[in-house]
mmCIF file of C-alpha atoms and ligand atoms in Angstrom:
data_model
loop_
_atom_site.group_PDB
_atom_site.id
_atom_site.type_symbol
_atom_site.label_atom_id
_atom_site.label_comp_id
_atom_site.label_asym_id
_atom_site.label_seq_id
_atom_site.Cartn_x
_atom_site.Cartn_y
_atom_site.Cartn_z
ATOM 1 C CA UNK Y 218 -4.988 4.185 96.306
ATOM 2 C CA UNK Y 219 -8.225 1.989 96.013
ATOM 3 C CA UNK Y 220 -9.627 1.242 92.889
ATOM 4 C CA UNK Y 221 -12.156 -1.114 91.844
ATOM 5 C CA UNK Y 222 -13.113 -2.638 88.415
ATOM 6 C CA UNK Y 223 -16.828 -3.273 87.649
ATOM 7 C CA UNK Y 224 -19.007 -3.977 84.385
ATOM 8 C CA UNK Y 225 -21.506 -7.019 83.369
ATOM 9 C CA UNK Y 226 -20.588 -10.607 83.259
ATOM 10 C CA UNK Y 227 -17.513 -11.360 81.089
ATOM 11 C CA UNK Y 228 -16.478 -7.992 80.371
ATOM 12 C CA UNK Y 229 -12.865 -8.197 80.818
ATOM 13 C CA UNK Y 230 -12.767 -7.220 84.771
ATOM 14 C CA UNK Y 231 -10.927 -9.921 85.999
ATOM 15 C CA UNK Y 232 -8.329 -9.715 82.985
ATOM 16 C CA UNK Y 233 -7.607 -6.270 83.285
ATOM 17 C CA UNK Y 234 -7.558 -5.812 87.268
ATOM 18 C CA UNK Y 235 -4.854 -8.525 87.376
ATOM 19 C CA UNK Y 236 -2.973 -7.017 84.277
ATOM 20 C CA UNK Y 237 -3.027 -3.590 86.217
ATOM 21 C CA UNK Y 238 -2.156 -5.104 88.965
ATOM 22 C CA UNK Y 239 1.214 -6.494 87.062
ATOM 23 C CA UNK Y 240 2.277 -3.060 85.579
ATOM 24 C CA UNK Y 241 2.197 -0.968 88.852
ATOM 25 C CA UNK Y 242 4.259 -3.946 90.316
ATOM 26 C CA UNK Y 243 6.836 -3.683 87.814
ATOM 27 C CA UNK Y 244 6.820 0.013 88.521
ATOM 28 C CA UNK Y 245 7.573 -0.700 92.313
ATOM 29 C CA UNK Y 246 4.187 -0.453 93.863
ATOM 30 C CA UNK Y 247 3.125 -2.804 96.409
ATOM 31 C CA UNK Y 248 -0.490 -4.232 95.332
ATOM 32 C CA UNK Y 249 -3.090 -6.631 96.647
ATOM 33 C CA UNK Y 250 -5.309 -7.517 93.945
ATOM 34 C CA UNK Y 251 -8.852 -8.882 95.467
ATOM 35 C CA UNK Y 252 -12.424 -10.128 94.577
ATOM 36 C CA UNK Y 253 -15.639 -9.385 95.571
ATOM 37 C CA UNK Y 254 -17.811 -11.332 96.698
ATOM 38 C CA UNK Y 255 -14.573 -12.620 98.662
ATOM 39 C CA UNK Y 256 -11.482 -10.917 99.264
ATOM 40 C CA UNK Y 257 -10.677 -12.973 102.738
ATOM 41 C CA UNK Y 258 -11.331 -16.179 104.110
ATOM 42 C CA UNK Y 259 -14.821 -15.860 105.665
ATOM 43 C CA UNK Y 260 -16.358 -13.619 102.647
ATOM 44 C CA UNK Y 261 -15.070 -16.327 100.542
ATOM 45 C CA UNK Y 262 -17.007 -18.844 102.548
ATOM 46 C CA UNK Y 263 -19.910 -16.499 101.793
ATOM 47 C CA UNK Y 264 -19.395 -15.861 97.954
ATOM 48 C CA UNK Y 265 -19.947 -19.827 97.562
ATOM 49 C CA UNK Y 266 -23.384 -19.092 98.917
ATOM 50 C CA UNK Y 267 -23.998 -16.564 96.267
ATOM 51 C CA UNK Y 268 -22.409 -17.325 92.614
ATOM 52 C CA UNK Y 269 -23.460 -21.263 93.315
ATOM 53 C CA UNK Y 270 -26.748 -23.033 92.614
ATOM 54 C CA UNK Y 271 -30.290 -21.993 91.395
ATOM 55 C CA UNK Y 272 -30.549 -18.369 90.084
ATOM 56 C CA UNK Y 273 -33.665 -18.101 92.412
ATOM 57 C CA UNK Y 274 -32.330 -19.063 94.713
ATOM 58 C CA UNK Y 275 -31.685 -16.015 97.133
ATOM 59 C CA UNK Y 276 -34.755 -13.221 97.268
ATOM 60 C CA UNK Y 277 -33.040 -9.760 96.091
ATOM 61 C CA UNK Y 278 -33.134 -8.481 100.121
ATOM 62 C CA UNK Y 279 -31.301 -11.576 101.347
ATOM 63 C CA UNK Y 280 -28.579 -11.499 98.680
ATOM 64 C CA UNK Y 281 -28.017 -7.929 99.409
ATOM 65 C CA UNK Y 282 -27.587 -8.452 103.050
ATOM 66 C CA UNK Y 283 -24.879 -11.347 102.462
ATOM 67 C CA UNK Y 284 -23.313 -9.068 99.891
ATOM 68 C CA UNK Y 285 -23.111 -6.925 102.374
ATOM 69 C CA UNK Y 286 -21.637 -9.128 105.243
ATOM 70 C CA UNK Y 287 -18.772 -10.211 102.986
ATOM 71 C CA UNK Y 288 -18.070 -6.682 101.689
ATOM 72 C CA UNK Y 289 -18.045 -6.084 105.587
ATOM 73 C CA UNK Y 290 -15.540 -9.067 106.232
ATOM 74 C CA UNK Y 291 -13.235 -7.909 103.061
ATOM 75 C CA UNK Y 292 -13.103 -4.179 103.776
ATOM 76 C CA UNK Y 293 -11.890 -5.181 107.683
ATOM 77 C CA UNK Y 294 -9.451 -8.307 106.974
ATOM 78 C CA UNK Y 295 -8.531 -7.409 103.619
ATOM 79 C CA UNK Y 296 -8.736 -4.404 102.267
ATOM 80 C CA UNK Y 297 -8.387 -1.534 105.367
ATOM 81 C CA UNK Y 298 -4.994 -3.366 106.938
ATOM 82 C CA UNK Y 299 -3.733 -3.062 103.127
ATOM 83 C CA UNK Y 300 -4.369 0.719 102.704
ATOM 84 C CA UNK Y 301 -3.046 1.120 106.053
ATOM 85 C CA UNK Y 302 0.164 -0.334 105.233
ATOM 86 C CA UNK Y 303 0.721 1.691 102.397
ATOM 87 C CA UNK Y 304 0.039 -0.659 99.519
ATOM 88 C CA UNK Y 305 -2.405 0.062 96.432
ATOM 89 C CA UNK Y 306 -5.842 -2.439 96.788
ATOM 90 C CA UNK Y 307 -7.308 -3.544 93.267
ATOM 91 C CA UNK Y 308 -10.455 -4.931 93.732
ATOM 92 C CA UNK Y 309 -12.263 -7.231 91.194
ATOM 93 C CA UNK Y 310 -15.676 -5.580 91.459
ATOM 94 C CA UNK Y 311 -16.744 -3.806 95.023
ATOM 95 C CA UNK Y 312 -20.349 -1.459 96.409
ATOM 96 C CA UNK Y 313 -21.188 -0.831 92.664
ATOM 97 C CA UNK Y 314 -21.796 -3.862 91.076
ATOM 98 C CA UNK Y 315 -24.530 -4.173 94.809
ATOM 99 C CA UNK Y 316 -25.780 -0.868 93.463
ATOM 100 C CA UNK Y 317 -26.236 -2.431 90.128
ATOM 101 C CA UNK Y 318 -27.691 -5.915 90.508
ATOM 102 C CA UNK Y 319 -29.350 -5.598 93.027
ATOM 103 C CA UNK Y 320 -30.797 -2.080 93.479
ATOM 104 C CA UNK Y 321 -31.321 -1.511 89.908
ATOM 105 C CA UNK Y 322 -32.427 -5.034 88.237
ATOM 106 C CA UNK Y 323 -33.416 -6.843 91.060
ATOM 107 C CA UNK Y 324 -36.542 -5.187 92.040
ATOM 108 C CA UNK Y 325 -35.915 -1.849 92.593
ATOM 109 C CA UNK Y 326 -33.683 -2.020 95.873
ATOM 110 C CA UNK Y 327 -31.204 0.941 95.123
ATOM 111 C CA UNK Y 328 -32.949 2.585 98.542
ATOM 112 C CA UNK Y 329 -32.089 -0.752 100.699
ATOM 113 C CA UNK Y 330 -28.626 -1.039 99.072
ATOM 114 C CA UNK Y 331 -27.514 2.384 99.673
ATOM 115 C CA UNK Y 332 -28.937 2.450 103.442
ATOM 116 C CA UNK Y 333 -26.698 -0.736 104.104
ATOM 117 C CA UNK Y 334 -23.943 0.579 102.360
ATOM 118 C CA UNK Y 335 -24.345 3.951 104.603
ATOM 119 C CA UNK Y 336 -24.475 1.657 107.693
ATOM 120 C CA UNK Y 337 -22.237 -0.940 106.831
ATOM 121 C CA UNK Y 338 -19.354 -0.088 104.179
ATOM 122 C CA UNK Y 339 -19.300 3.800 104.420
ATOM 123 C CA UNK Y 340 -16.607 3.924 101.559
ATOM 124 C CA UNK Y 341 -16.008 4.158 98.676
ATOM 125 C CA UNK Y 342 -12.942 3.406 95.503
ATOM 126 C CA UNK Y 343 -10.815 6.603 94.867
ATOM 127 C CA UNK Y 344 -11.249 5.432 91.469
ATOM 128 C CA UNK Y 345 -13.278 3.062 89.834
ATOM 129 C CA UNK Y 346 -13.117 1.311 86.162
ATOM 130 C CA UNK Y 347 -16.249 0.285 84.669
ATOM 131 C CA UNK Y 348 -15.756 -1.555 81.348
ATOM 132 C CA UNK Y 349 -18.075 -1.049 78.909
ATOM 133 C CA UNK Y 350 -18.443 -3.567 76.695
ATOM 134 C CA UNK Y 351 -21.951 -4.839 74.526
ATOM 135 C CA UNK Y 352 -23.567 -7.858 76.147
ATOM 136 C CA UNK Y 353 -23.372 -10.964 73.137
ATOM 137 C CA UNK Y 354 -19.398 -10.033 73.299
ATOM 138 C CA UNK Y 355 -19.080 -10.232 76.923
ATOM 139 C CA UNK Y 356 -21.795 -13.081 77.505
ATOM 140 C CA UNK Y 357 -19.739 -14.796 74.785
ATOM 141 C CA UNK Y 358 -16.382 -14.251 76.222
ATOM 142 C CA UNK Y 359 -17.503 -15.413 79.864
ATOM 143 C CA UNK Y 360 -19.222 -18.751 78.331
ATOM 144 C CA UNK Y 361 -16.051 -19.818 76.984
ATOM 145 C CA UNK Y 362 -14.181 -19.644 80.393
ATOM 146 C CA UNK Y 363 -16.786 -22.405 81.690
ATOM 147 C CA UNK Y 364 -16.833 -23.355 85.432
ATOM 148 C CA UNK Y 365 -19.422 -23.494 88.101
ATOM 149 C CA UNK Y 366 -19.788 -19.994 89.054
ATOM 150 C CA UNK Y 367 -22.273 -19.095 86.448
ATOM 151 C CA UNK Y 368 -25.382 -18.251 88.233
ATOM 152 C CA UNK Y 369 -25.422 -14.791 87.289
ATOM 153 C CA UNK Y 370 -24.594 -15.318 83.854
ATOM 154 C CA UNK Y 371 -27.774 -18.224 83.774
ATOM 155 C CA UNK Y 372 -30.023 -15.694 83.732
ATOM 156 C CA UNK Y 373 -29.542 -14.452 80.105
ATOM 157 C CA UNK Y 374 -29.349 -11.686 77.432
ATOM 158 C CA UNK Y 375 -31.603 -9.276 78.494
ATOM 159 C CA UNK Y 376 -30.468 -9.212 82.446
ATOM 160 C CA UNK Y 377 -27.059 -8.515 81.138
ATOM 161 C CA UNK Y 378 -28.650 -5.339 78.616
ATOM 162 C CA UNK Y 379 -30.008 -4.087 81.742
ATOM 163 C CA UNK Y 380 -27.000 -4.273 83.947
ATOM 164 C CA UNK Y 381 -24.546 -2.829 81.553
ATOM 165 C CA UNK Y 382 -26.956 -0.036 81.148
ATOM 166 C CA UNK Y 383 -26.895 0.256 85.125
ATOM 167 C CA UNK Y 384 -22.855 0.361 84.912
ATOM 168 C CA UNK Y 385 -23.260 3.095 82.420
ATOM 169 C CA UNK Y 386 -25.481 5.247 84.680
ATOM 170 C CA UNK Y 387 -23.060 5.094 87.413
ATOM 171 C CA UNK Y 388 -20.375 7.185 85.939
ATOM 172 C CA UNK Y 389 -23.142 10.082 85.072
ATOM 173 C CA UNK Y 390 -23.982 9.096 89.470
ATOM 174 C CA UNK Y 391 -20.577 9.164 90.573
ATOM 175 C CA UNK Y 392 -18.362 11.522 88.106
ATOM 176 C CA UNK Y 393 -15.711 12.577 90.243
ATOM 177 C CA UNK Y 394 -14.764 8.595 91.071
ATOM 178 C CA UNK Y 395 -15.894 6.474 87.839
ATOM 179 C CA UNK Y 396 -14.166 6.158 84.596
ATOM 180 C CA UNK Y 397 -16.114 4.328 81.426
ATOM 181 C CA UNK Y 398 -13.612 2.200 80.067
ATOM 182 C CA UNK Y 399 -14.236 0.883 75.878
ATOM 183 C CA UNK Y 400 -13.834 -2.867 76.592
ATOM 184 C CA UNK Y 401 -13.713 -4.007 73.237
ATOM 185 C CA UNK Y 402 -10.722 -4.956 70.996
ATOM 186 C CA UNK Y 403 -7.744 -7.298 72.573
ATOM 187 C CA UNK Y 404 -6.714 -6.844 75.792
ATOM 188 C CA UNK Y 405 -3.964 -5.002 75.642
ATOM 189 C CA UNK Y 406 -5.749 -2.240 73.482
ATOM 190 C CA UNK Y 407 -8.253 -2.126 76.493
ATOM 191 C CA UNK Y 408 -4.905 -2.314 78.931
ATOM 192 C CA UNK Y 409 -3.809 0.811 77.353
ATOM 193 C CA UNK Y 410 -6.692 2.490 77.873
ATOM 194 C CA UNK Y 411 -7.227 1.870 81.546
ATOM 195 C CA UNK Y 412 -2.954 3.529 81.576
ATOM 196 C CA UNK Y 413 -4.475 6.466 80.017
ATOM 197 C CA UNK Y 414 -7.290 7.147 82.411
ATOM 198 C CA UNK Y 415 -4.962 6.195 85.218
HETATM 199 N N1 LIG E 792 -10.030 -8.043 75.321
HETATM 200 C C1 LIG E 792 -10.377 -9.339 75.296
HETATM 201 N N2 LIG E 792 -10.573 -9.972 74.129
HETATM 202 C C2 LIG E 792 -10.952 -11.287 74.104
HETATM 203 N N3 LIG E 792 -11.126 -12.064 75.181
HETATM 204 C C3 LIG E 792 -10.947 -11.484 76.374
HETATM 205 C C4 LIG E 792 -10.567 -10.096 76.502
HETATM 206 N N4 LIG E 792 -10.469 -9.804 77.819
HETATM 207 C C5 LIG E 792 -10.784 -10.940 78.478
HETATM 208 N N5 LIG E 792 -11.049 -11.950 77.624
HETATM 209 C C6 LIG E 792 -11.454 -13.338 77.944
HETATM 210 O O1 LIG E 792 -12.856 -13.295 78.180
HETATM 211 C C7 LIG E 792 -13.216 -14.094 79.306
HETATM 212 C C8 LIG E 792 -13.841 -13.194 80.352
HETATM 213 O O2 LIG E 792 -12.855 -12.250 80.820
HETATM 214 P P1 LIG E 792 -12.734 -11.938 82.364
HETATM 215 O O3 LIG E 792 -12.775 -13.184 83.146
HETATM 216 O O4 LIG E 792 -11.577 -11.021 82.550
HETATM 217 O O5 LIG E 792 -14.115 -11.121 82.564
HETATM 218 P P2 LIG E 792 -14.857 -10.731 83.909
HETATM 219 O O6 LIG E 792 -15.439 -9.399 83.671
HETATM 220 O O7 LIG E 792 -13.926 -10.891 85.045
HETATM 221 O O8 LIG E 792 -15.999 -11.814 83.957
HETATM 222 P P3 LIG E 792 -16.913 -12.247 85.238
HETATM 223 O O9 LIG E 792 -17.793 -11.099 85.536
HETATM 224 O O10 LIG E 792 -17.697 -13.408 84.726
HETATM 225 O O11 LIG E 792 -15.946 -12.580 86.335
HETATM 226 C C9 LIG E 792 -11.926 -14.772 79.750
HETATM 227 O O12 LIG E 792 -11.881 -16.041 79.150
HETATM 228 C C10 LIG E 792 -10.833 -13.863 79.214
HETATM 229 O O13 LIG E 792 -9.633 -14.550 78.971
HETATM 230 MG MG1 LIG E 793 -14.080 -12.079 86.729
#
């Protein structure tokens, strides 16, 4: 199976992937837990280009297009040989969090993402985890883990309203594939809840 975990900055994605990851390996599955951007060697040479620097730094076309590349790079090194070799692929964001950034905050390119996606990717999560979770939490949460990666999170409050409404939106999209996940309370309340849906 191939799931992917999405939602805004902070929200718990990283957290919860890897603590799914743990509980279907004590059950006996064989997992790769990933990241986009990155996932393999060369689209992690490419997510330095994107989650480092100036938040202007990129127009909205050109970021989608290296998005793109290193989703390319991850599904053929990464993620395809895994599947193929019968193990489970958790993936630390994947096409939605494109969908969401860039098509649907980023000046309206949800028509150029979904053509590149078509031409490029051409798949999709069996199931996918967005967790919901209100902005000041989650913008609070992801300030206190620090680093340098914060280019996404520079640009504020209000970006991050309008992207977790855009995560929202994509399990009324994409029903069949995308669970809404509460992401508040500790996280093994929000654990237990991903178990359930699973
Ligand atoms: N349920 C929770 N309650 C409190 N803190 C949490 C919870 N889940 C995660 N955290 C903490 O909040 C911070 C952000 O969590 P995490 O890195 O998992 O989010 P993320 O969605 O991966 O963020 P980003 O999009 O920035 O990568 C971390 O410091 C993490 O330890
Ligand atoms: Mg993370």
């Amino acid at each position: 199976m191939f799931i992917s975990f999405e939602g805004i900055d902070g929200c718990g994605k990283s957290t919860q992937a890897r603590l799914l990851a743990e509980a279907l390996q004590a059950e006996g599955r064989a997992v790769v837990l990933t990241r986009e951007p990155g996932g393999s060697p060369g689209a992690e040479e490419i997510r330095r280009l994107l989650v480092e620097g100036a938040g202007e730094r990129w127009s909205a076309e050109t970021e989608c297009l290296l998005f793109t590349a290193a989703r390319r790079d991850h599904l053929e090194r990464t993620i395809r040989p895994a599947l193929a070799a019968g193990r489970t692929v958790i993936t630390d964001r994947f096409a939605d969090s494109t969908r969401v950034y860039q098509g649907a905050t980023r000046g309206d390119l949800r028509g150029l993402v979904d053509r590149m996606h078509d031409l490029a990717i051409g798949v999709e999560p069996d199931l996918t985890f967005v967790i919901d979770l209100d902005p000041e939490t989650a913008l609070g949460r992801g300030n206190a883990r620090g680093g340098a990666e914060d280019r996404f999170e520079s640009l504020g409050l209000s970006f991050q309203q309008r992207l977790a409404q855009g995560f929202r939106a994509l399990a009324d999209e994409f029903p069949a594939r995308v669970r809404l996940i509460d992401g508040s309370g500790t996280q093994a309340e929000v654990a237990a809840r991903i178990q359930a849906a699973l």
